[in-house]
mmCIF file of C-alpha atoms in Angstrom:
data_model
loop_
_atom_site.group_PDB
_atom_site.id
_atom_site.type_symbol
_atom_site.label_atom_id
_atom_site.label_comp_id
_atom_site.label_asym_id
_atom_site.label_seq_id
_atom_site.Cartn_x
_atom_site.Cartn_y
_atom_site.Cartn_z
ATOM 1 C CA UNK A 1 -3.074 -20.012 -9.631
ATOM 2 C CA UNK A 2 -1.708 -19.655 -6.103
ATOM 3 C CA UNK A 3 0.622 -17.085 -4.410
ATOM 4 C CA UNK A 4 3.682 -18.752 -2.960
ATOM 5 C CA UNK A 5 6.527 -17.911 -0.716
ATOM 6 C CA UNK A 6 4.354 -16.614 2.061
ATOM 7 C CA UNK A 7 4.837 -16.842 5.835
ATOM 8 C CA UNK A 8 2.192 -18.975 7.794
ATOM 9 C CA UNK A 9 0.580 -15.732 8.911
ATOM 10 C CA UNK A 10 0.383 -14.363 5.327
ATOM 11 C CA UNK A 11 -0.951 -17.699 4.110
ATOM 12 C CA UNK A 12 -3.739 -17.571 6.706
ATOM 13 C CA UNK A 13 -4.435 -14.015 5.818
ATOM 14 C CA UNK A 14 -4.782 -14.860 2.078
ATOM 15 C CA UNK A 15 -6.956 -17.722 2.844
ATOM 16 C CA UNK A 16 -9.335 -15.677 5.027
ATOM 17 C CA UNK A 17 -9.525 -12.861 2.521
ATOM 18 C CA UNK A 18 -10.113 -15.389 -0.375
ATOM 19 C CA UNK A 19 -12.914 -16.916 1.588
ATOM 20 C CA UNK A 20 -14.466 -13.365 1.923
ATOM 21 C CA UNK A 21 -13.910 -12.563 -1.643
ATOM 22 C CA UNK A 22 -15.494 -15.803 -2.936
ATOM 23 C CA UNK A 23 -18.420 -15.672 -0.419
ATOM 24 C CA UNK A 24 -19.235 -11.988 -0.428
ATOM 25 C CA UNK A 25 -17.885 -10.261 -3.481
ATOM 26 C CA UNK A 26 -17.548 -12.600 -6.530
ATOM 27 C CA UNK A 27 -21.270 -13.913 -6.415
ATOM 28 C CA UNK A 28 -22.637 -10.257 -6.542
ATOM 29 C CA UNK A 29 -20.051 -8.454 -8.710
ATOM 30 C CA UNK A 30 -21.791 -8.561 -11.985
ATOM 31 C CA UNK A 31 -25.154 -7.423 -10.376
ATOM 32 C CA UNK A 32 -23.417 -4.538 -8.524
ATOM 33 C CA UNK A 33 -21.783 -3.400 -11.688
ATOM 34 C CA UNK A 34 -25.103 -3.522 -13.675
ATOM 35 C CA UNK A 35 -27.054 -1.816 -10.960
ATOM 36 C CA UNK A 36 -24.385 0.735 -9.956
ATOM 37 C CA UNK A 37 -24.825 -0.450 -6.441
ATOM 38 C CA UNK A 38 -22.329 0.464 -3.802
ATOM 39 C CA UNK A 39 -22.401 -2.444 -1.129
ATOM 40 C CA UNK A 40 -21.832 -0.627 2.003
ATOM 41 C CA UNK A 41 -23.092 -3.510 4.084
ATOM 42 C CA UNK A 42 -20.488 -5.764 2.543
ATOM 43 C CA UNK A 43 -17.690 -3.298 3.243
ATOM 44 C CA UNK A 44 -18.646 -3.310 6.949
ATOM 45 C CA UNK A 45 -18.459 -7.185 6.839
ATOM 46 C CA UNK A 46 -14.875 -6.663 5.496
ATOM 47 C CA UNK A 47 -14.140 -4.452 8.427
ATOM 48 C CA UNK A 48 -15.184 -7.234 10.698
ATOM 49 C CA UNK A 49 -12.057 -9.049 9.412
ATOM 50 C CA UNK A 50 -9.864 -6.089 10.061
ATOM 51 C CA UNK A 51 -9.947 -4.806 6.446
ATOM 52 C CA UNK A 52 -11.086 -1.373 7.297
ATOM 53 C CA UNK A 53 -7.775 -0.346 8.930
ATOM 54 C CA UNK A 54 -5.251 -2.600 7.291
ATOM 55 C CA UNK A 55 -2.285 -0.362 7.940
ATOM 56 C CA UNK A 56 -3.662 1.508 10.978
ATOM 57 C CA UNK A 57 -1.740 0.639 14.142
ATOM 58 C CA UNK A 58 -3.556 -1.648 16.482
ATOM 59 C CA UNK A 59 -3.743 0.902 19.385
ATOM 60 C CA UNK A 60 -5.763 3.142 16.899
ATOM 61 C CA UNK A 61 -8.165 0.404 16.211
ATOM 62 C CA UNK A 62 -6.474 -1.123 13.137
ATOM 63 C CA UNK A 63 -4.900 -4.335 12.078
ATOM 64 C CA UNK A 64 -1.329 -2.965 11.963
ATOM 65 C CA UNK A 65 -0.380 -4.966 8.852
ATOM 66 C CA UNK A 66 2.594 -4.262 6.745
ATOM 67 C CA UNK A 67 2.481 -3.168 3.113
ATOM 68 C CA UNK A 68 3.758 -6.511 2.151
ATOM 69 C CA UNK A 69 0.786 -7.929 3.870
ATOM 70 C CA UNK A 70 -1.624 -5.349 2.297
ATOM 71 C CA UNK A 71 -0.690 -6.138 -1.266
ATOM 72 C CA UNK A 72 -1.669 -9.794 -0.608
ATOM 73 C CA UNK A 73 -4.989 -8.595 0.868
ATOM 74 C CA UNK A 74 -5.923 -6.377 -2.074
ATOM 75 C CA UNK A 75 -4.797 -8.735 -4.738
ATOM 76 C CA UNK A 76 -7.024 -11.400 -3.095
ATOM 77 C CA UNK A 77 -10.007 -9.121 -2.716
ATOM 78 C CA UNK A 78 -9.727 -8.051 -6.357
ATOM 79 C CA UNK A 79 -10.129 -11.588 -7.558
ATOM 80 C CA UNK A 80 -13.731 -11.224 -6.375
ATOM 81 C CA UNK A 81 -14.420 -7.709 -7.438
ATOM 82 C CA UNK A 82 -11.698 -5.064 -8.563
ATOM 83 C CA UNK A 83 -14.057 -2.214 -8.058
ATOM 84 C CA UNK A 84 -14.840 -2.919 -4.395
ATOM 85 C CA UNK A 85 -11.172 -3.916 -3.727
ATOM 86 C CA UNK A 86 -10.011 -0.530 -5.291
ATOM 87 C CA UNK A 87 -12.319 1.399 -2.986
ATOM 88 C CA UNK A 88 -10.999 -0.492 -0.017
ATOM 89 C CA UNK A 89 -7.540 0.417 -1.021
ATOM 90 C CA UNK A 90 -8.532 4.113 -1.083
ATOM 91 C CA UNK A 91 -10.326 3.957 2.188
ATOM 92 C CA UNK A 92 -7.278 2.367 3.842
ATOM 93 C CA UNK A 93 -5.009 4.926 2.384
ATOM 94 C CA UNK A 94 -7.014 7.702 3.964
ATOM 95 C CA UNK A 95 -7.221 5.899 7.403
ATOM 96 C CA UNK A 96 -3.483 5.404 7.298
ATOM 97 C CA UNK A 97 -2.913 9.090 6.458
ATOM 98 C CA UNK A 98 -4.815 10.072 9.654
ATOM 99 C CA UNK A 99 -3.112 7.559 11.688
ATOM 100 C CA UNK A 100 0.382 8.586 10.503
ATOM 101 C CA UNK A 101 -0.012 12.348 10.498
ATOM 102 C CA UNK A 102 -2.880 12.921 12.889
ATOM 103 C CA UNK A 103 -2.505 13.944 16.570
ATOM 104 C CA UNK A 104 -3.867 11.784 19.313
ATOM 105 C CA UNK A 105 -7.163 13.674 19.318
ATOM 106 C CA UNK A 106 -7.685 13.270 15.698
ATOM 107 C CA UNK A 107 -6.811 9.506 15.701
ATOM 108 C CA UNK A 108 -9.182 8.915 18.628
ATOM 109 C CA UNK A 109 -11.952 10.995 16.885
ATOM 110 C CA UNK A 110 -11.850 9.380 13.346
ATOM 111 C CA UNK A 111 -10.017 6.095 13.356
ATOM 112 C CA UNK A 112 -12.324 3.831 15.385
ATOM 113 C CA UNK A 113 -15.284 4.432 13.122
ATOM 114 C CA UNK A 114 -13.136 4.400 9.922
ATOM 115 C CA UNK A 115 -11.545 1.004 10.913
ATOM 116 C CA UNK A 116 -14.976 -0.447 11.650
ATOM 117 C CA UNK A 117 -16.177 1.126 8.345
ATOM 118 C CA UNK A 118 -19.072 2.645 10.122
ATOM 119 C CA UNK A 119 -17.737 5.684 8.424
ATOM 120 C CA UNK A 120 -16.271 5.487 5.014
ATOM 121 C CA UNK A 121 -13.375 7.656 3.642
ATOM 122 C CA UNK A 122 -12.386 9.464 0.523
ATOM 123 C CA UNK A 123 -9.131 11.152 -0.834
ATOM 124 C CA UNK A 124 -9.548 14.499 -2.330
ATOM 125 C CA UNK A 125 -6.574 15.774 -4.342
ATOM 126 C CA UNK A 126 -7.586 15.960 -8.020
ATOM 127 C CA UNK A 127 -9.555 18.886 -9.365
ATOM 128 C CA UNK A 128 -11.299 19.760 -12.646
ATOM 129 C CA UNK A 129 -8.039 21.706 -13.682
ATOM 130 C CA UNK A 130 -5.479 19.865 -11.675
ATOM 131 C CA UNK A 131 -4.931 16.191 -12.198
ATOM 132 C CA UNK A 132 -1.444 15.112 -13.042
ATOM 133 C CA UNK A 133 -0.138 18.475 -11.988
ATOM 134 C CA UNK A 134 -1.420 18.150 -8.358
ATOM 135 C CA UNK A 135 0.723 20.891 -6.984
ATOM 136 C CA UNK A 136 -1.266 23.301 -9.184
ATOM 137 C CA UNK A 137 -4.487 22.754 -7.283
ATOM 138 C CA UNK A 138 -6.672 25.807 -6.660
ATOM 139 C CA UNK A 139 -8.945 24.901 -3.809
ATOM 140 C CA UNK A 140 -8.150 27.374 -1.032
ATOM 141 C CA UNK A 141 -8.191 27.411 2.728
ATOM 142 C CA UNK A 142 -8.262 30.818 4.109
ATOM 143 C CA UNK A 143 -7.712 31.495 7.813
ATOM 144 C CA UNK A 144 -10.626 32.752 9.722
ATOM 145 C CA UNK A 145 -9.955 33.423 13.390
ATOM 146 C CA UNK A 146 -8.633 30.110 14.789
ATOM 147 C CA UNK A 147 -10.114 28.116 11.903
ATOM 148 C CA UNK A 148 -10.255 27.938 8.117
ATOM 149 C CA UNK A 149 -12.760 28.450 5.318
ATOM 150 C CA UNK A 150 -12.364 25.991 2.365
ATOM 151 C CA UNK A 151 -13.582 26.757 -1.246
ATOM 152 C CA UNK A 152 -13.109 24.784 -4.293
ATOM 153 C CA UNK A 153 -14.120 21.641 -6.299
ATOM 154 C CA UNK A 154 -12.570 18.247 -6.147
ATOM 155 C CA UNK A 155 -13.039 15.902 -9.186
ATOM 156 C CA UNK A 156 -13.193 12.064 -9.648
ATOM 157 C CA UNK A 157 -13.589 11.375 -5.935
ATOM 158 C CA UNK A 158 -14.127 7.657 -5.203
ATOM 159 C CA UNK A 159 -16.814 7.042 -2.620
ATOM 160 C CA UNK A 160 -17.943 10.683 -2.652
ATOM 161 C CA UNK A 161 -21.474 11.160 -1.134
ATOM 162 C CA UNK A 162 -21.394 7.793 0.565
ATOM 163 C CA UNK A 163 -18.109 8.644 2.494
ATOM 164 C CA UNK A 164 -18.395 10.498 5.749
ATOM 165 C CA UNK A 165 -14.778 11.614 6.039
ATOM 166 C CA UNK A 166 -12.686 13.347 3.326
ATOM 167 C CA UNK A 167 -8.982 14.177 3.516
ATOM 168 C CA UNK A 168 -8.829 17.332 1.344
ATOM 169 C CA UNK A 169 -5.741 19.068 -0.080
ATOM 170 C CA UNK A 170 -6.234 22.834 -0.139
ATOM 171 C CA UNK A 171 -3.895 25.791 -0.801
ATOM 172 C CA UNK A 172 -3.037 27.693 2.303
ATOM 173 C CA UNK A 173 -0.029 29.629 0.968
ATOM 174 C CA UNK A 174 1.592 30.573 -2.326
ATOM 175 C CA UNK A 175 1.928 28.493 -5.532
ATOM 176 C CA UNK A 176 3.536 25.134 -5.704
ATOM 177 C CA UNK A 177 3.711 22.259 -3.351
ATOM 178 C CA UNK A 178 4.792 24.140 -0.326
ATOM 179 C CA UNK A 179 1.629 26.144 -0.205
ATOM 180 C CA UNK A 180 -0.669 23.073 0.298
ATOM 181 C CA UNK A 181 -2.157 21.825 3.468
ATOM 182 C CA UNK A 182 -4.368 18.806 4.378
ATOM 183 C CA UNK A 183 -7.683 18.850 6.127
ATOM 184 C CA UNK A 184 -10.340 16.354 7.275
ATOM 185 C CA UNK A 185 -13.699 17.459 6.189
ATOM 186 C CA UNK A 186 -16.930 15.857 7.266
ATOM 187 C CA UNK A 187 -19.834 15.163 4.914
ATOM 188 C CA UNK A 188 -22.128 17.074 7.221
ATOM 189 C CA UNK A 189 -20.069 20.141 7.327
ATOM 190 C CA UNK A 190 -22.043 23.170 6.074
ATOM 191 C CA UNK A 191 -21.154 24.041 2.539
ATOM 192 C CA UNK A 192 -20.290 20.481 1.465
ATOM 193 C CA UNK A 193 -22.182 19.073 -1.492
ATOM 194 C CA UNK A 194 -21.619 16.573 -4.275
ATOM 195 C CA UNK A 195 -22.126 16.369 -7.987
ATOM 196 C CA UNK A 196 -24.031 13.689 -9.872
ATOM 197 C CA UNK A 197 -22.642 10.165 -9.915
ATOM 198 C CA UNK A 198 -20.343 9.942 -12.952
ATOM 199 C CA UNK A 199 -21.285 7.618 -15.771
ATOM 200 C CA UNK A 200 -18.133 5.391 -16.016
ATOM 201 C CA UNK A 201 -16.597 2.701 -18.223
ATOM 202 C CA UNK A 202 -15.962 0.584 -15.182
ATOM 203 C CA UNK A 203 -15.822 0.711 -11.347
ATOM 204 C CA UNK A 204 -19.530 0.959 -11.398
ATOM 205 C CA UNK A 205 -19.869 -0.679 -8.003
ATOM 206 C CA UNK A 206 -18.565 2.485 -6.225
ATOM 207 C CA UNK A 207 -19.788 6.124 -6.704
ATOM 208 C CA UNK A 208 -17.546 8.656 -8.356
ATOM 209 C CA UNK A 209 -18.645 12.284 -7.855
ATOM 210 C CA UNK A 210 -17.374 15.820 -7.471
ATOM 211 C CA UNK A 211 -16.941 17.201 -3.898
ATOM 212 C CA UNK A 212 -17.929 20.849 -3.828
ATOM 213 C CA UNK A 213 -16.642 23.022 -1.060
ATOM 214 C CA UNK A 214 -18.484 26.215 -0.794
ATOM 215 C CA UNK A 215 -17.242 28.319 2.061
ATOM 216 C CA UNK A 216 -16.744 25.279 4.264
ATOM 217 C CA UNK A 217 -15.830 26.611 7.808
ATOM 218 C CA UNK A 218 -13.455 24.256 9.765
ATOM 219 C CA UNK A 219 -12.133 24.584 13.260
ATOM 220 C CA UNK A 220 -8.306 24.489 13.721
ATOM 221 C CA UNK A 221 -8.310 20.840 14.774
ATOM 222 C CA UNK A 222 -9.287 19.720 11.228
ATOM 223 C CA UNK A 223 -5.776 20.618 9.949
ATOM 224 C CA UNK A 224 -3.920 17.261 9.403
ATOM 225 C CA UNK A 225 -0.279 17.555 10.090
ATOM 226 C CA UNK A 226 1.299 21.049 9.806
ATOM 227 C CA UNK A 227 0.426 23.961 7.687
ATOM 228 C CA UNK A 228 2.216 23.664 4.273
ATOM 229 C CA UNK A 229 2.699 19.859 4.830
ATOM 230 C CA UNK A 230 -0.280 18.715 2.791
ATOM 231 C CA UNK A 231 1.472 17.914 -0.477
ATOM 232 C CA UNK A 232 4.018 15.748 1.241
ATOM 233 C CA UNK A 233 1.164 13.982 3.138
ATOM 234 C CA UNK A 234 -0.707 13.514 -0.094
ATOM 235 C CA UNK A 235 2.241 11.984 -1.934
ATOM 236 C CA UNK A 236 3.165 9.844 1.112
ATOM 237 C CA UNK A 237 -0.420 8.429 1.005
ATOM 238 C CA UNK A 238 -0.142 7.820 -2.697
ATOM 239 C CA UNK A 239 2.955 5.658 -2.375
ATOM 240 C CA UNK A 240 0.877 3.123 -0.521
ATOM 241 C CA UNK A 241 -2.234 3.753 -2.514
ATOM 242 C CA UNK A 242 -0.299 2.993 -5.758
ATOM 243 C CA UNK A 243 0.684 -0.381 -4.393
ATOM 244 C CA UNK A 244 -2.853 -1.138 -3.451
ATOM 245 C CA UNK A 245 -4.078 -0.375 -6.887
ATOM 246 C CA UNK A 246 -1.280 -2.453 -8.425
ATOM 247 C CA UNK A 247 -2.185 -5.280 -6.245
ATOM 248 C CA UNK A 248 -5.933 -4.958 -7.403
ATOM 249 C CA UNK A 249 -4.725 -5.153 -10.989
ATOM 250 C CA UNK A 250 -2.903 -8.479 -10.236
ATOM 251 C CA UNK A 251 -6.042 -9.895 -8.506
ATOM 252 C CA UNK A 252 -8.394 -8.957 -11.392
ATOM 253 C CA UNK A 253 -6.097 -10.212 -14.103
ATOM 254 C CA UNK A 254 -5.311 -13.486 -12.036
ATOM 255 C CA UNK A 255 -9.192 -14.114 -11.968
ATOM 256 C CA UNK A 256 -9.268 -13.461 -15.764
ATOM 257 C CA UNK A 257 -6.449 -15.847 -16.397
ATOM 258 C CA UNK A 258 -8.032 -18.572 -14.107
ATOM 259 C CA UNK A 259 -11.319 -18.216 -16.029
ATOM 260 C CA UNK A 260 -9.504 -18.478 -19.274
ATOM 261 C CA UNK A 261 -7.902 -21.824 -18.240
ATOM 262 C CA UNK A 262 -11.328 -23.185 -17.228
ATOM 263 C CA UNK A 263 -12.906 -21.942 -20.466
ATOM 264 C CA UNK A 264 -10.245 -23.465 -22.771
ATOM 265 C CA UNK A 265 -10.394 -26.732 -20.910
ATOM 266 C CA UNK A 266 -14.189 -26.833 -21.481
ATOM 267 C CA UNK A 267 -14.276 -25.856 -25.239
ATOM 268 C CA UNK A 268 -13.397 -27.930 -28.234
ATOM 269 C CA UNK A 269 -12.440 -26.834 -31.805
ATOM 270 C CA UNK A 270 -11.143 -28.990 -34.663
ATOM 271 C CA UNK A 271 -11.410 -32.256 -32.702
ATOM 272 C CA UNK A 272 -9.429 -31.188 -29.586
ATOM 273 C CA UNK A 273 -9.687 -29.176 -26.455
ATOM 274 C CA UNK A 274 -8.647 -25.510 -26.907
ATOM 275 C CA UNK A 275 -6.454 -26.014 -23.939
ATOM 276 C CA UNK A 276 -4.371 -28.469 -25.800
ATOM 277 C CA UNK A 277 -3.587 -26.242 -28.610
ATOM 278 C CA UNK A 278 0.027 -25.210 -28.316
ATOM 279 C CA UNK A 279 -0.514 -21.577 -29.595
ATOM 280 C CA UNK A 280 -3.071 -20.952 -26.841
ATOM 281 C CA UNK A 281 -0.956 -22.706 -24.235
ATOM 282 C CA UNK A 282 1.923 -20.217 -25.142
ATOM 283 C CA UNK A 283 -0.441 -17.293 -24.695
ATOM 284 C CA UNK A 284 -1.462 -18.611 -21.232
ATOM 285 C CA UNK A 285 2.274 -19.103 -20.322
ATOM 286 C CA UNK A 286 3.105 -15.549 -21.341
ATOM 287 C CA UNK A 287 0.274 -14.146 -19.326
ATOM 288 C CA UNK A 288 1.174 -16.158 -16.209
ATOM 289 C CA UNK A 289 4.767 -15.208 -16.553
ATOM 290 C CA UNK A 290 3.992 -11.395 -16.855
ATOM 291 C CA UNK A 291 1.746 -11.629 -13.833
ATOM 292 C CA UNK A 292 4.457 -13.363 -11.815
ATOM 293 C CA UNK A 293 7.008 -10.626 -12.854
ATOM 294 C CA UNK A 294 4.552 -7.866 -11.959
ATOM 295 C CA UNK A 295 3.785 -9.475 -8.448
ATOM 296 C CA UNK A 296 7.514 -9.751 -7.730
ATOM 297 C CA UNK A 297 7.980 -6.038 -8.488
ATOM 298 C CA UNK A 298 4.988 -5.092 -6.303
ATOM 299 C CA UNK A 299 6.367 -7.173 -3.518
ATOM 300 C CA UNK A 300 9.797 -5.586 -3.811
ATOM 301 C CA UNK A 301 8.170 -2.102 -3.709
ATOM 302 C CA UNK A 302 6.067 -3.040 -0.677
ATOM 303 C CA UNK A 303 9.034 -4.340 1.106
ATOM 304 C CA UNK A 304 11.016 -1.157 0.316
ATOM 305 C CA UNK A 305 8.006 1.024 1.700
ATOM 306 C CA UNK A 306 7.918 -1.185 4.873
ATOM 307 C CA UNK A 307 11.588 -0.582 5.582
ATOM 308 C CA UNK A 308 11.604 3.074 4.898
ATOM 309 C CA UNK A 309 13.885 2.712 1.895
ATOM 310 C CA UNK A 310 14.457 6.203 0.293
ATOM 311 C CA UNK A 311 13.978 4.391 -3.112
ATOM 312 C CA UNK A 312 10.458 3.375 -2.171
ATOM 313 C CA UNK A 313 8.648 6.157 -4.062
ATOM 314 C CA UNK A 314 10.589 5.261 -7.168
ATOM 315 C CA UNK A 315 9.780 1.567 -6.730
ATOM 316 C CA UNK A 316 6.117 2.207 -6.001
ATOM 317 C CA UNK A 317 5.763 4.236 -9.144
ATOM 318 C CA UNK A 318 7.589 1.529 -11.173
ATOM 319 C CA UNK A 319 5.419 -1.294 -9.654
ATOM 320 C CA UNK A 320 2.203 0.734 -10.177
ATOM 321 C CA UNK A 321 3.061 1.286 -13.786
ATOM 322 C CA UNK A 322 4.126 -2.112 -14.633
ATOM 323 C CA UNK A 323 1.400 -4.050 -12.644
ATOM 324 C CA UNK A 324 -1.475 -1.936 -13.953
ATOM 325 C CA UNK A 325 -0.360 -2.140 -17.592
ATOM 326 C CA UNK A 326 0.221 -5.866 -17.204
ATOM 327 C CA UNK A 327 -2.946 -6.510 -15.455
ATOM 328 C CA UNK A 328 -5.000 -4.723 -18.148
ATOM 329 C CA UNK A 329 -3.131 -6.496 -20.950
ATOM 330 C CA UNK A 330 -3.641 -9.954 -19.365
ATOM 331 C CA UNK A 331 -7.395 -9.211 -18.862
ATOM 332 C CA UNK A 332 -7.740 -8.046 -22.434
ATOM 333 C CA UNK A 333 -6.112 -11.253 -23.758
ATOM 334 C CA UNK A 334 -8.259 -13.318 -21.492
ATOM 335 C CA UNK A 335 -11.286 -11.680 -23.164
ATOM 336 C CA UNK A 336 -9.850 -12.642 -26.613
ATOM 337 C CA UNK A 337 -9.248 -16.217 -25.482
ATOM 338 C CA UNK A 338 -12.913 -16.475 -24.552
ATOM 339 C CA UNK A 339 -13.955 -15.503 -28.083
ATOM 340 C CA UNK A 340 -17.394 -14.106 -28.394
ATOM 341 C CA UNK A 341 -18.277 -15.274 -24.926
ATOM 342 C CA UNK A 342 -15.668 -12.875 -23.440
ATOM 343 C CA UNK A 343 -17.771 -9.949 -24.817
ATOM 344 C CA UNK A 344 -20.907 -11.130 -22.974
ATOM 345 C CA UNK A 345 -21.391 -9.592 -19.560
ATOM 346 C CA UNK A 346 -22.538 -12.765 -17.907
ATOM 347 C CA UNK A 347 -18.955 -14.332 -18.281
ATOM 348 C CA UNK A 348 -17.526 -11.485 -16.194
ATOM 349 C CA UNK A 349 -14.404 -11.018 -18.400
ATOM 350 C CA UNK A 350 -15.453 -7.669 -19.955
ATOM 351 C CA UNK A 351 -16.281 -6.340 -16.490
ATOM 352 C CA UNK A 352 -12.727 -7.068 -15.306
ATOM 353 C CA UNK A 353 -11.295 -5.455 -18.516
ATOM 354 C CA UNK A 354 -13.448 -2.285 -17.862
ATOM 355 C CA UNK A 355 -12.605 -2.211 -14.184
ATOM 356 C CA UNK A 356 -8.782 -2.678 -14.678
ATOM 357 C CA UNK A 357 -8.648 0.010 -17.417
ATOM 358 C CA UNK A 358 -8.906 2.899 -14.852
ATOM 359 C CA UNK A 359 -6.052 1.543 -12.787
ATOM 360 C CA UNK A 360 -3.692 2.894 -15.424
ATOM 361 C CA UNK A 361 -5.070 6.464 -14.809
ATOM 362 C CA UNK A 362 -5.871 6.759 -11.066
ATOM 363 C CA UNK A 363 -3.396 7.340 -8.202
ATOM 364 C CA UNK A 364 -1.287 9.110 -10.685
ATOM 365 C CA UNK A 365 -1.463 8.266 -14.396
ATOM 366 C CA UNK A 366 1.111 5.769 -15.856
ATOM 367 C CA UNK A 367 2.642 8.607 -17.776
ATOM 368 C CA UNK A 368 3.287 10.327 -14.441
ATOM 369 C CA UNK A 369 4.825 7.086 -13.037
ATOM 370 C CA UNK A 370 7.293 7.188 -15.969
ATOM 371 C CA UNK A 371 8.159 10.730 -14.985
ATOM 372 C CA UNK A 372 8.809 9.672 -11.397
ATOM 373 C CA UNK A 373 10.974 6.650 -12.506
ATOM 374 C CA UNK A 374 12.799 8.704 -15.079
ATOM 375 C CA UNK A 375 13.550 11.395 -12.447
ATOM 376 C CA UNK A 376 14.948 8.808 -10.238
ATOM 377 C CA UNK A 377 17.268 7.368 -12.890
ATOM 378 C CA UNK A 378 18.575 10.827 -13.963
ATOM 379 C CA UNK A 379 18.704 12.936 -10.912
ATOM 380 C CA UNK A 380 22.503 12.237 -10.469
ATOM 381 C CA UNK A 381 23.012 13.967 -13.820
ATOM 382 C CA UNK A 382 20.973 17.052 -13.019
#
């Protein structure tokens, strides 16, 4: 299936990204999943195409693409491997946050290496006791002279241990969102350590570990934005991050649907191709229709974010909820259409199902997306 209604530049972007996904991701995705291998060398090849700083302005070393361009990039990458595309989305979220909220010195210090993916980046908001209620985080940053000392634990951090740069949300003031600030922590800072790599259902091609901050002393220039602005920075980053993960769900599910079409065309039962059975054709039609609807909603949300629409956070939550639920559902039905073969790892369908399942949880659970959407619907009646 193809993506239509693109500009010439967007079509060229999709074609280039698809070539990369088919040449460098898809042939190795099953091995990376089995071996729990994080292909940093391949990520650096992606950076050679400008995919290490998708949204970072060109003067900071990035590609300066829009969110509307970005969702095309991540959908296409995910057709090769959702786990690697998902990490790239997170890395780009962090790079954008530094570009958007950092000062000139911070952009000059971190962005060239992040855009080249010489250094990788991770986003540190969730804690063992603060997931959906992110404003309840307890990691603390205490003033020490001109600097800060950070203490706490971050949980479920994608890329942890392999990443060099971490945007960390820590409490610098009282309770609630206004007491949170954002910091850039380096892997080599004294007091930074990591838990063991988590054993996960999917996303095995990227590490997920705790980030442990034990009295990490940072100079004043590690504060990103202003003191007390961290929660707003974190949520701003997540608007784009949710679109990236939504797009990754579309790409993984689109791959599963394409594989199902090929499988049903190749298999026969009761004297006819499975692809000619009307009941199965109807299933395929529903899957394609649902993906097209999800893609349209993601595109609408991306356009809203690009133009600074005040409804963008509401639309991003809506798109993330719908696209990740739809993507997982389509992949699950694709597995069913493969019959017993879908359950075998060598066919790649069960990997897509496992990878897409976490998209309904990360970047804000889909239950929290419903809270955001409901709040937008009902705030006039408060």
